[in-house]
PDB file of C-alpha atoms in Angstrom:
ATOM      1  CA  UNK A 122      -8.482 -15.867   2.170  1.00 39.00           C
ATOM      2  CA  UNK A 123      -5.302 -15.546   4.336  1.00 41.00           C
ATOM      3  CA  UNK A 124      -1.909 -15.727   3.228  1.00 45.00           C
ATOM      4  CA  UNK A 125      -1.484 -19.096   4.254  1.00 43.00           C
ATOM      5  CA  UNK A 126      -3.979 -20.141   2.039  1.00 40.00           C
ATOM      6  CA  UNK A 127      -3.008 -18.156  -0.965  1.00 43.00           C
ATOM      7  CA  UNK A 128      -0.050 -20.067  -0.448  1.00 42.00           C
ATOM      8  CA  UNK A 129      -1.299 -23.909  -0.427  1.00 37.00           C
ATOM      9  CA  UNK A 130      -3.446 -23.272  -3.013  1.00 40.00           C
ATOM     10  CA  UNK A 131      -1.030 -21.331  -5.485  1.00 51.00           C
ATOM     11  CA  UNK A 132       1.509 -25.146  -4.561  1.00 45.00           C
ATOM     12  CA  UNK A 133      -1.166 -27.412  -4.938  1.00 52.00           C
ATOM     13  CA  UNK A 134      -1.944 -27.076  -8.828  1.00 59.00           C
ATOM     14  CA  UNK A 135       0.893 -25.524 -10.802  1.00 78.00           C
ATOM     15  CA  UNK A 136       4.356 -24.959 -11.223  1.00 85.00           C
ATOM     16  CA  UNK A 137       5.706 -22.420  -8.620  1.00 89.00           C
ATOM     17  CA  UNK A 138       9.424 -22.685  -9.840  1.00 92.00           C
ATOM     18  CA  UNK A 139      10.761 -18.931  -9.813  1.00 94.00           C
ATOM     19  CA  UNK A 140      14.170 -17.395 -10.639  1.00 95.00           C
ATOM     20  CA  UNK A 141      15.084 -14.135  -8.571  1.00 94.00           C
ATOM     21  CA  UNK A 142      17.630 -12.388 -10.575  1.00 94.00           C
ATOM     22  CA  UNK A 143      19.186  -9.916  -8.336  1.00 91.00           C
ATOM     23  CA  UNK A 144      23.436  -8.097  -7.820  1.00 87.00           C
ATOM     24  CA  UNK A 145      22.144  -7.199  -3.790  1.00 84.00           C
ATOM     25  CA  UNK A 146      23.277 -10.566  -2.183  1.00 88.00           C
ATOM     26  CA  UNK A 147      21.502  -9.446   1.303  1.00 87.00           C
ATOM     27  CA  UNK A 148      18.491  -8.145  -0.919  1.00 87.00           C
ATOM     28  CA  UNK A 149      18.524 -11.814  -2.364  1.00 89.00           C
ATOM     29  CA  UNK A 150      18.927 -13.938   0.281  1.00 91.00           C
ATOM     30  CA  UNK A 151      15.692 -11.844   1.810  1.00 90.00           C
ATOM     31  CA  UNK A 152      13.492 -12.044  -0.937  1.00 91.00           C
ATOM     32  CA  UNK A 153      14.431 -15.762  -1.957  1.00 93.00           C
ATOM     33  CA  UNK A 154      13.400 -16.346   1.830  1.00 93.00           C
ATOM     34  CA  UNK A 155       9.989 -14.780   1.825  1.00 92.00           C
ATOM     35  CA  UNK A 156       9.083 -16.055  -1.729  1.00 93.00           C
ATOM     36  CA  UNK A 157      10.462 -20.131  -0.445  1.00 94.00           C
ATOM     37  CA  UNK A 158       8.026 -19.057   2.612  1.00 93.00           C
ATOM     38  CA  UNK A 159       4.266 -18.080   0.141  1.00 91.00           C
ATOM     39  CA  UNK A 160       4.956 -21.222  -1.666  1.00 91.00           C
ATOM     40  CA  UNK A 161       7.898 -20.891  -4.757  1.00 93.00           C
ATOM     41  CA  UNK A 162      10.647 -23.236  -5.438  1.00 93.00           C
ATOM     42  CA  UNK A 163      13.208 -20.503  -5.967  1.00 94.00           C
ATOM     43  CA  UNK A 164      16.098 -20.181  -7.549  1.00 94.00           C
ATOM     44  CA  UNK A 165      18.890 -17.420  -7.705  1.00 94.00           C
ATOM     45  CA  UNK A 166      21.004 -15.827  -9.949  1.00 93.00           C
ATOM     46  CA  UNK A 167      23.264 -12.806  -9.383  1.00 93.00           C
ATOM     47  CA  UNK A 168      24.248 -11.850 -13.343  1.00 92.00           C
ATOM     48  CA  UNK A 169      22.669 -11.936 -16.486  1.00 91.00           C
ATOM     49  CA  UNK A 170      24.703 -14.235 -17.981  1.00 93.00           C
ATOM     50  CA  UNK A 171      24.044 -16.875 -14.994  1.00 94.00           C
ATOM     51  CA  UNK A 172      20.532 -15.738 -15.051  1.00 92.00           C
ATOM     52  CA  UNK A 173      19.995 -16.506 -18.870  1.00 93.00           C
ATOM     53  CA  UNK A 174      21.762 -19.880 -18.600  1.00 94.00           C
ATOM     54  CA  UNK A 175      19.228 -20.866 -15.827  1.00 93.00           C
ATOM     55  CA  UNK A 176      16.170 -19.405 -17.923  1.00 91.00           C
ATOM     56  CA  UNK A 177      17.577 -21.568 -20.878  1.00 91.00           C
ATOM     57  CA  UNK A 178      18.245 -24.792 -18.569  1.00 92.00           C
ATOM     58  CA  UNK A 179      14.716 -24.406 -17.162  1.00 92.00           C
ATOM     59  CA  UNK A 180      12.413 -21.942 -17.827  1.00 92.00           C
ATOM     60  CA  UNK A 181      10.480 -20.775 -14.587  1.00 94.00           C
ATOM     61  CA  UNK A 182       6.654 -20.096 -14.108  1.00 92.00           C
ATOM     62  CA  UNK A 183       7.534 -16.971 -12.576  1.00 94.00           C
ATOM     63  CA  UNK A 184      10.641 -14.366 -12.447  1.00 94.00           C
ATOM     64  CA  UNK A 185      11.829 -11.269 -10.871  1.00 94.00           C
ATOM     65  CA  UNK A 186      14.880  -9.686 -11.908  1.00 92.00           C
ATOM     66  CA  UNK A 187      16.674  -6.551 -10.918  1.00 89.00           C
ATOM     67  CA  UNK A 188      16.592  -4.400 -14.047  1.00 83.00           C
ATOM     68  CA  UNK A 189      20.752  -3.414 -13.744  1.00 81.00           C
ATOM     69  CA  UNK A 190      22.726  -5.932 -13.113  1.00 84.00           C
ATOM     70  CA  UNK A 191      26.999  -5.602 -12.937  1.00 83.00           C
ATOM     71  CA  UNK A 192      27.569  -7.350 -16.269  1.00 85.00           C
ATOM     72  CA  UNK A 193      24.232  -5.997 -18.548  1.00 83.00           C
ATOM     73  CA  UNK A 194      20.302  -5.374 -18.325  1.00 85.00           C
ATOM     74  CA  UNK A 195      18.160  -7.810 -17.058  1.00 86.00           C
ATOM     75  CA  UNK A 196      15.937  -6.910 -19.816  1.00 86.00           C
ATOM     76  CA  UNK A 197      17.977  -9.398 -21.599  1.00 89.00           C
ATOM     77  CA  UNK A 198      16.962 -12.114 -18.856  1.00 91.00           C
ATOM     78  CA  UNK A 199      13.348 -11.562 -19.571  1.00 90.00           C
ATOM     79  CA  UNK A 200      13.563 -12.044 -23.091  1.00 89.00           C
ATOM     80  CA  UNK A 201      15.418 -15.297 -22.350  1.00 91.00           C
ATOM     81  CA  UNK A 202      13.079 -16.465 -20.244  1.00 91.00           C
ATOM     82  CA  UNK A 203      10.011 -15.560 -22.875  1.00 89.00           C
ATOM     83  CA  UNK A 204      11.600 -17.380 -25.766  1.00 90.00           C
ATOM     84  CA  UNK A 205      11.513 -20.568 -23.976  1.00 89.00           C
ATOM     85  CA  UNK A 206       8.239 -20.379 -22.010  1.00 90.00           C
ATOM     86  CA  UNK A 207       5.584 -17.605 -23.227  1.00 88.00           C
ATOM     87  CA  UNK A 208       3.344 -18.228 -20.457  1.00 88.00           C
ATOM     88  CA  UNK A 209       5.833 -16.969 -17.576  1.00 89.00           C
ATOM     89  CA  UNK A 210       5.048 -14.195 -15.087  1.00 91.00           C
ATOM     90  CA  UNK A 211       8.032 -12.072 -14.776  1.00 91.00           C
ATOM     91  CA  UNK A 212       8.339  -8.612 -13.155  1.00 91.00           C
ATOM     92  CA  UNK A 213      11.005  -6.205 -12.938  1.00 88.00           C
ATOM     93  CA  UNK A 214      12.776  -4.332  -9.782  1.00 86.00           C
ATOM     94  CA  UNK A 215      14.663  -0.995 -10.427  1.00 78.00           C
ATOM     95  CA  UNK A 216      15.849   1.286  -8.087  1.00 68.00           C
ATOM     96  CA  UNK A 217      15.909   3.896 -11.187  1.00 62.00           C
ATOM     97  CA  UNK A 218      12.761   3.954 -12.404  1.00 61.00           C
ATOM     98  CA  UNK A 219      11.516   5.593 -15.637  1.00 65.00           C
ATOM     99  CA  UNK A 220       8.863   5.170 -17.896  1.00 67.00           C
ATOM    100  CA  UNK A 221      10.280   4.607 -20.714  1.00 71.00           C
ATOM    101  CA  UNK A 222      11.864   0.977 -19.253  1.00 72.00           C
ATOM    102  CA  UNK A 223       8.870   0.309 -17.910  1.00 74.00           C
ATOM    103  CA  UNK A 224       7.341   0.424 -21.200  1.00 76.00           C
ATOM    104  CA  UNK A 225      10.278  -1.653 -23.057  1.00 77.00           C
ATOM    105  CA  UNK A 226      10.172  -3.968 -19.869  1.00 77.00           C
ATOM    106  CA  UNK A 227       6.407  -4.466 -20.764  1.00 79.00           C
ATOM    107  CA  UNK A 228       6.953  -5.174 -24.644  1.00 79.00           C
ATOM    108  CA  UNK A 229       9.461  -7.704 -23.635  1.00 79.00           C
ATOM    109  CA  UNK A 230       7.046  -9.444 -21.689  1.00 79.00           C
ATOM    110  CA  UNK A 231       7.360  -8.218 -18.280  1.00 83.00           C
ATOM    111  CA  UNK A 232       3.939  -8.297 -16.351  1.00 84.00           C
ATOM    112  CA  UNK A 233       5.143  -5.710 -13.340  1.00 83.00           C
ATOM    113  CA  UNK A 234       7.327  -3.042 -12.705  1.00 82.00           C
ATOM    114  CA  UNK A 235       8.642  -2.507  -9.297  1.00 82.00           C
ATOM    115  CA  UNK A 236      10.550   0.343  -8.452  1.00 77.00           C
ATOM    116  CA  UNK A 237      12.991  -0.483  -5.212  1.00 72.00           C
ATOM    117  CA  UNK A 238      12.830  -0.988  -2.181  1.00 69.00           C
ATOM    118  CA  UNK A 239      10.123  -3.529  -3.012  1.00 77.00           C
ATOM    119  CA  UNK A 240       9.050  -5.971  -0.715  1.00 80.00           C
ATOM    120  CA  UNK A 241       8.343  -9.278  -0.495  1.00 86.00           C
ATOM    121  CA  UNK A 242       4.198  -8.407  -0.070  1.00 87.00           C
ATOM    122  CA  UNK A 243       4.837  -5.972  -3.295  1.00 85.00           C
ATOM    123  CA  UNK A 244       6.264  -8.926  -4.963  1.00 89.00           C
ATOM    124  CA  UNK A 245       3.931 -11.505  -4.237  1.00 91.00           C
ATOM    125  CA  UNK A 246       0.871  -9.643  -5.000  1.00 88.00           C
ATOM    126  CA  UNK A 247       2.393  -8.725  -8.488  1.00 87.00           C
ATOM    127  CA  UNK A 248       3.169 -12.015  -9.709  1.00 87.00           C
ATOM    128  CA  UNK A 249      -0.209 -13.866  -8.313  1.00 86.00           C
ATOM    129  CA  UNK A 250      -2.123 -11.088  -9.851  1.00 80.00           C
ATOM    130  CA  UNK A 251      -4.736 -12.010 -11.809  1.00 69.00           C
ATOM    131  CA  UNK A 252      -4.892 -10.703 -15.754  1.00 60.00           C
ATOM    132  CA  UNK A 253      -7.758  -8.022 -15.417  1.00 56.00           C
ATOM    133  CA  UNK A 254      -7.370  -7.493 -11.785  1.00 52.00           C
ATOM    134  CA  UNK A 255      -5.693  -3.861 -11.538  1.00 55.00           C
ATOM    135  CA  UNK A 256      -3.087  -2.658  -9.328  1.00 53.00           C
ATOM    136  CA  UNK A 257      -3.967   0.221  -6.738  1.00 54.00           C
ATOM    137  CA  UNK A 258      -3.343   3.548  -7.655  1.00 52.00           C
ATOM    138  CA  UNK A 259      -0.660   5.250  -5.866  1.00 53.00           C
ATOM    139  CA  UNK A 260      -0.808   7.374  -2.615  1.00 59.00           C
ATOM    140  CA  UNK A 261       1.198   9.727  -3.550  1.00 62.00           C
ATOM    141  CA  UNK A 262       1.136  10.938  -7.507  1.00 63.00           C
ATOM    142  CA  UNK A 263       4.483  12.235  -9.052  1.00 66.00           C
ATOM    143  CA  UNK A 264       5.149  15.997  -8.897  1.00 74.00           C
ATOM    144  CA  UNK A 265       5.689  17.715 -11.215  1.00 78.00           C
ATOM    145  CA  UNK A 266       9.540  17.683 -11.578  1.00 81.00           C
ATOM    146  CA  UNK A 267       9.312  13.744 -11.963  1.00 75.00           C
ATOM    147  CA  UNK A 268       7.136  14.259 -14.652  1.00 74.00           C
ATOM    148  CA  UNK A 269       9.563  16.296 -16.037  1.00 83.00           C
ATOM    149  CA  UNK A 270      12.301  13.374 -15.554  1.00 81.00           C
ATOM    150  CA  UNK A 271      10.117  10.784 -16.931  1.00 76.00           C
ATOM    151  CA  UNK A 272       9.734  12.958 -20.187  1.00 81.00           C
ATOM    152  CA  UNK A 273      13.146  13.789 -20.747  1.00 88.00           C
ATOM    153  CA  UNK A 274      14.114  10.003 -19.402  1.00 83.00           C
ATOM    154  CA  UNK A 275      11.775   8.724 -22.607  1.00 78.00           C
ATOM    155  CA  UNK A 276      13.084  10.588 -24.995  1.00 86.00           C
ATOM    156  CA  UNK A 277      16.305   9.829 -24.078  1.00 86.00           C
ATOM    157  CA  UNK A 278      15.687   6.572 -24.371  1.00 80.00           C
ATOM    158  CA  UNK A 279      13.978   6.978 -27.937  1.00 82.00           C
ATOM    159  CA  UNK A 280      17.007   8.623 -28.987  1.00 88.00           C
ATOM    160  CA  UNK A 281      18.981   5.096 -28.077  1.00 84.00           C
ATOM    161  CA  UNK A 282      20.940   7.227 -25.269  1.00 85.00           C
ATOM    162  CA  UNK A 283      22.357   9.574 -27.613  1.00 93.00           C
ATOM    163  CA  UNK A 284      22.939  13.042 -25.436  1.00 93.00           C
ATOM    164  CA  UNK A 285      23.211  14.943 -28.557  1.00 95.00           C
ATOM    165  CA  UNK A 286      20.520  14.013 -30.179  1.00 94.00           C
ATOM    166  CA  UNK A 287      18.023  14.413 -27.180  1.00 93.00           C
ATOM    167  CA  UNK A 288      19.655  18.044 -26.085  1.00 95.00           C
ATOM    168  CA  UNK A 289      18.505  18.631 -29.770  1.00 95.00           C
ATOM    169  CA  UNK A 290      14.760  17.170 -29.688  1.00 93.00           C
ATOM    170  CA  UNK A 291      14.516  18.670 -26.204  1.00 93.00           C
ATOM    171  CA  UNK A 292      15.593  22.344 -27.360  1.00 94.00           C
ATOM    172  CA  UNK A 293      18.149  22.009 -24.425  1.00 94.00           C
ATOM    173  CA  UNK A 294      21.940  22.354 -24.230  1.00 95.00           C
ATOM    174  CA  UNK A 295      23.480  19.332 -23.854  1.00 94.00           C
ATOM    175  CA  UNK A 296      25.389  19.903 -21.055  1.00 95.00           C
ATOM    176  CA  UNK A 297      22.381  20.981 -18.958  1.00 93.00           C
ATOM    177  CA  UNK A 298      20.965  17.445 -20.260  1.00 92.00           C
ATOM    178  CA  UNK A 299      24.032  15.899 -19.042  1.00 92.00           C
ATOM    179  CA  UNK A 300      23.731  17.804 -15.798  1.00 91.00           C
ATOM    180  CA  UNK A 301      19.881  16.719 -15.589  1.00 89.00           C
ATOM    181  CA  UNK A 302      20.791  12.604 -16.809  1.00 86.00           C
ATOM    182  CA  UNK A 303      23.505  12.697 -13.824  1.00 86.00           C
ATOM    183  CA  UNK A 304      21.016  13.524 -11.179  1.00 82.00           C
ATOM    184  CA  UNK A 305      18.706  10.792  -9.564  1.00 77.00           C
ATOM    185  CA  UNK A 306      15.489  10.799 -10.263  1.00 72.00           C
ATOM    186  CA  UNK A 307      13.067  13.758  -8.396  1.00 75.00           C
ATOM    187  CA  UNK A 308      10.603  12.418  -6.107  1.00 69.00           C
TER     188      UNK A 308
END
C-alpha cells in the first residue's frame, strides 16, 4: 500500500482531527503541513494552556505535543486530552529524552515517544500504528554513558527533582550531580 493510499483510507472512515502542540513555530508550520498532506484535519497550539483549552473544546483523535513547552509540560496536555476522549492516539516529541518521561508520558496515556528531530514519516507511522504492531528496533543502541544518563535521569525523577535527595540515593556528591543534570544528554 502506498502512502497515498494509507492516506484515503485512514480519511475515509474515522475522525482524523489532530492537535500538534508545539513552542518551534517553523517546526509547526512543517509538521502541520505534512500531517494536512497524509490526511489530518490539524490543528495548532503553541502553549499548554492554549493547547488544553483546545483538547477541552474538542478533543482530537490524535495528538502530538512537544513535551516542554515555554509556560509548563505538555504532559499536562495529554492528560487533558485523555479525560475527555480515552480512545485518542497521542505521542510525545522531546528533544531531551529520558526514560523516565517516557515512562510517565506512557502512564498518562501517551502511545509514542519521539525524541527530536522527528519527522513527519516518524510521526505518521507512530500514530497509524496498529496496537500489537511493534516499532523497529534501533540502529544504533545507546552506549554506555547514556545508559548511565538514563539511570541517574530516573532516579532523579523518582526523587520529584530533588538534587539532594538523588546525590544521596546515587552515593554521589551533589554538586557532581548538578554538574552531570546540567549537561545534555550523551549520545
Amino acid at each position: 500500500m502506498s502512502g497515498d493510499e494509507t492516506t484515503v483510507a485512514m480519511v475515509e472512515g474515522e475522525d482524523t482531527s489532530l492537535l500538534i502542540v508545539e513552542d518551534d513555530k517553523p517546526f509547526l508550520t512543517r509538521l502541520a503541513r505534512a500531517m494536512e498532506t497524509r490526511g489530518f484535519v490539524v490543528e495548532t497550539a503553541e502553549s499548554v494552556e492554549e493547547a488544553v483549552a483546545k483538547a477541552r473544546a474538542h478533543p482530537p483523535a490524535y495528538a502530538v505535543v512537544d513535551m516542554r513547552l515555554g509556560d509548563g509540560n505538555g504532559l499536562d496536555v495529554v492528560a487533558a486530552i485523555r479525560e475527555r476522549r480515552e480512545d485518542a492516539r497521542a505521542i510525545i516529541l522531546t528533544g531531551y529524552g529520558n526514560i523516565a518521561t517516557a515512562v510517565t508520558a506512557v502512564k498518562l496515556g501517551a502511545i509514542d515517544y519521539l525524541s527530536k528531530p522527528a519527522d513527519a514519516d516518524d510521526v505518521f507511522a507512530a500514530l497509524t500504528r496498529t496496537s500489537g504492531e511493534r516499532a523497529a528496533p534501533p540502529e544504533n543502541p545507546m552506549s554506555a554513558d547514556r545508559v548511565r544518563w538514563e539511570h541517574i535521569q530516573r532516579v532523579y525523577e523518582m526523587c520529584d527533582r530533588n538534587v539532594s535527595e538523588t546525590a544521596r540515593r546515587l552515593n554521589m556528591h551533589r554538586r557532581t550531580l548538578q554538574r552531570i543534570l546540567a549537561k545534555r544528554a550523551p549520545r
